[in-house]
Coordinates of N, CA and C in Angstrom, one line a residue:
M1 N 59.2 -10.7 -28.0 CA 58.2 -11.5 -28.6 C 57.9 -10.3 -29.4
T2 N 57.6 -9.3 -28.7 CA 57.2 -8.8 -30.1 C 58.0 -7.9 -31.3
E3 N 59.0 -8.2 -30.5 CA 60.5 -7.5 -32.1 C 60.2 -9.5 -32.2
F4 N 60.5 -10.4 -31.8 CA 59.6 -11.5 -33.0 C 58.6 -11.7 -33.9
L5 N 57.7 -10.9 -32.9 CA 56.3 -11.1 -34.4 C 56.6 -10.4 -35.2
S6 N 57.1 -8.9 -35.0 CA 57.7 -8.1 -36.2 C 58.4 -8.3 -37.1
V7 N 59.7 -9.2 -36.9 CA 60.4 -10.4 -37.6 C 59.3 -11.0 -38.2
L8 N 59.0 -12.2 -38.0 CA 57.4 -12.9 -38.2 C 56.3 -12.1 -39.4
L9 N 56.3 -11.1 -39.0 CA 55.3 -10.1 -40.6 C 56.3 -9.8 -41.8
L10 N 57.1 -9.7 -41.3 CA 58.3 -9.0 -42.5 C 58.8 -10.7 -43.2
Y11 N 58.5 -11.5 -42.4 CA 58.7 -13.3 -42.9 C 57.8 -13.5 -44.1
Y12 N 56.1 -13.4 -43.5 CA 55.5 -13.3 -44.4 C 55.1 -12.7 -44.9
G13 N 55.4 -11.1 -45.3 CA 54.9 -11.0 -46.2 C 56.0 -11.0 -47.7
C14 N 57.1 -11.4 -47.4 CA 57.9 -11.8 -48.5 C 56.9 -13.7 -48.9
D15 N 57.0 -13.6 -48.0 CA 56.1 -15.2 -49.2 C 55.2 -14.6 -49.0
A16 N 54.0 -13.5 -48.9 CA 52.4 -13.0 -49.9 C 52.9 -12.2 -51.0
V17 N 54.3 -11.9 -51.9 CA 54.5 -10.8 -52.7 C 55.1 -12.3 -53.0
A18 N 56.0 -12.8 -53.3 CA 57.1 -13.8 -53.5 C 55.6 -15.1 -54.0
E19 N 54.2 -15.3 -53.8 CA 52.4 -15.5 -54.4 C 52.1 -15.0 -55.3
T20 N 52.3 -13.6 -55.5 CA 51.7 -12.7 -56.3 C 52.9 -12.7 -57.8
R21 N 54.1 -12.5 -57.2 CA 55.2 -11.9 -58.2 C 56.6 -12.4 -57.9
A22 N 57.9 -12.8 -59.0 CA 58.9 -13.2 -58.6 C 59.3 -11.4 -58.0
L23 N 60.7 -11.8 -56.7 CA 61.0 -11.4 -56.5 C 62.8 -10.8 -57.2
N24 N 63.2 -9.7 -56.8 CA 63.6 -9.4 -56.9 C 65.3 -9.9 -56.3
H25 N 66.8 -9.7 -57.1 CA 67.8 -10.3 -56.0 C 68.0 -9.7 -54.4
A26 N 67.5 -8.5 -55.1 CA 67.8 -7.4 -53.5 C 66.0 -8.3 -52.9
E27 N 65.4 -8.4 -53.0 CA 64.4 -8.5 -52.2 C 64.7 -9.9 -51.9
V28 N 65.2 -10.7 -52.9 CA 65.2 -12.1 -52.6 C 66.5 -12.2 -51.3
M29 N 67.6 -11.4 -51.0 CA 68.5 -11.6 -50.2 C 67.9 -10.7 -48.4
E30 N 66.9 -9.4 -49.1 CA 66.2 -9.0 -47.9 C 65.3 -10.3 -47.2
C31 N 64.6 -10.7 -47.5 CA 63.7 -12.1 -47.5 C 64.2 -13.6 -46.4
M32 N 65.9 -13.5 -47.4 CA 66.2 -14.9 -46.7 C 66.6 -14.2 -45.4
A33 N 67.8 -13.0 -44.8 CA 67.4 -12.1 -43.5 C 66.7 -12.3 -43.1
H34 N 65.4 -11.7 -42.8 CA 64.5 -12.4 -42.4 C 63.6 -13.6 -41.7
Y35 N 64.4 -14.5 -42.8 CA 64.0 -15.7 -43.0 C 64.6 -16.3 -41.4
Q36 N 66.2 -16.1 -41.9 CA 66.9 -16.1 -40.8 C 67.4 -15.7 -39.4
H37 N 67.2 -14.8 -39.5 CA 66.4 -14.0 -38.1 C 65.1 -14.5 -37.6
V38 N 64.0 -15.2 -37.8 CA 63.2 -16.1 -37.1 C 63.9 -17.1 -37.2
K39 N 64.6 -17.6 -37.5 CA 65.1 -19.1 -36.9 C 66.0 -19.0 -35.7
E40 N 66.5 -17.4 -35.9 CA 67.7 -17.9 -34.7 C 66.3 -17.9 -33.2
Y41 N 65.8 -18.0 -33.7 CA 63.9 -17.0 -32.2 C 64.1 -18.7 -32.2
F42 N 64.5 -19.7 -33.0 CA 63.7 -21.1 -32.7 C 66.1 -22.3 -33.1
T43 N 66.6 -21.7 -32.7 CA 67.8 -22.4 -33.0 C 68.0 -22.8 -31.5
E44 N 68.5 -24.9 -31.6 CA 68.8 -24.7 -29.7 C 70.1 -24.7 -29.4
P45 N 70.7 -24.9 -28.3 CA 71.9 -23.9 -28.1 C 72.4 -25.0 -28.1
G46 N 73.7 -25.1 -28.9 CA 75.2 -25.8 -28.7 C 74.8 -27.1 -30.3
A47 N 73.7 -26.9 -31.0 CA 73.3 -27.6 -32.6 C 74.8 -26.5 -33.7
N48 N 75.1 -27.0 -34.1 CA 76.0 -27.0 -35.2 C 75.8 -27.3 -36.6
G49 N 75.9 -26.7 -37.7 CA 75.1 -26.5 -39.2 C 74.1 -27.6 -39.1
A50 N 73.7 -28.1 -40.5 CA 72.8 -29.1 -41.1 C 71.8 -29.0 -39.4
E51 N 72.1 -29.3 -38.8 CA 71.8 -30.2 -37.2 C 71.0 -28.5 -36.1
R52 N 72.3 -27.7 -36.4 CA 71.5 -26.6 -36.6 C 69.9 -25.4 -37.2
S53 N 70.9 -25.6 -38.7 CA 69.5 -25.6 -39.4 C 67.7 -25.7 -39.2
Q54 N 68.2 -27.2 -39.1 CA 67.2 -28.9 -39.6 C 66.6 -28.5 -38.1
S55 N 67.0 -28.3 -37.0 CA 66.3 -28.2 -35.7 C 65.4 -26.7 -35.5
A56 N 66.3 -25.3 -35.9 CA 65.3 -24.7 -35.9 C 64.0 -24.8 -36.8
Y57 N 64.1 -25.3 -37.9 CA 63.2 -24.9 -38.9 C 62.1 -25.9 -38.1
Q58 N 62.8 -26.5 -38.0 CA 61.3 -27.9 -37.2 C 60.8 -27.6 -35.8
N59 N 61.6 -26.8 -35.0 CA 61.2 -25.9 -34.4 C 59.9 -24.7 -34.7
F60 N 60.6 -23.8 -35.1 CA 59.6 -23.1 -36.4 C 58.4 -23.4 -36.7
K61 N 58.5 -24.5 -37.3 CA 56.6 -25.3 -38.3 C 56.2 -25.8 -37.1
A62 N 57.0 -26.2 -35.9 CA 56.7 -26.4 -34.5 C 55.6 -25.6 -34.0
W63 N 56.3 -24.3 -34.1 CA 55.4 -23.4 -33.0 C 54.7 -22.5 -33.8
E64 N 54.2 -22.9 -35.3 CA 53.7 -22.1 -36.1 C 52.3 -23.2 -35.8
H65 N 52.6 -24.2 -36.0 CA 51.5 -25.1 -35.3 C 50.7 -25.0 -34.7
R66 N 51.3 -25.0 -33.2 CA 50.7 -24.6 -31.6 C 50.1 -23.5 -32.1
N67 N 50.4 -22.2 -33.4 CA 49.9 -21.1 -32.7 C 49.2 -20.8 -34.1
A68 N 48.0 -22.1 -34.6 CA 47.9 -21.6 -36.3 C 47.3 -20.1 -35.9
E69 N 46.2 -19.0 -35.6 CA 45.1 -18.1 -34.5 C 46.2 -17.4 -35.4
T70 N 47.7 -16.9 -34.1 CA 47.7 -16.4 -34.8 C 49.4 -16.2 -36.1
V71 N 49.1 -17.2 -36.3 CA 49.9 -17.0 -37.9 C 49.3 -16.8 -39.1
A72 N 47.7 -17.0 -39.0 CA 47.1 -16.9 -40.1 C 46.4 -15.2 -39.3
D73 N 46.9 -15.0 -38.4 CA 46.4 -13.3 -38.4 C 48.1 -12.9 -38.7
L74 N 49.1 -13.1 -39.0 CA 50.2 -12.1 -39.2 C 49.5 -12.3 -40.7
R75 N 49.5 -14.1 -41.2 CA 49.7 -13.8 -43.4 C 48.2 -13.0 -43.4
R76 N 47.2 -12.3 -42.7 CA 45.9 -11.7 -43.4 C 47.4 -10.6 -43.1
T77 N 47.9 -10.4 -42.2 CA 48.3 -9.0 -42.0 C 48.5 -8.3 -43.2
A78 N 50.3 -9.1 -42.9 CA 51.1 -9.5 -44.4 C 50.2 -9.5 -45.8
S79 N 49.8 -9.9 -46.3 CA 49.0 -10.3 -47.1 C 47.9 -8.8 -47.8
R80 N 48.4 -7.5 -46.6 CA 47.0 -6.8 -47.8 C 48.2 -5.3 -48.0

């Protein structure tokens, strides 16, 4: 779980920076990689293509909802 939270913090950091300025191409690519890494934690076995991506996204959002306090803490840390 620690690795997951570290990657999630990187993703939220990208989000925080993107709220203040446009990301350059290299930053966009790095942030996309962080997001894909986060979604891997929520990918259901056997899911393929768009179904896989959509279910991972929905699972991630459900996790965020269930862990709202952790998410708020991570977002606060990332925006510093």
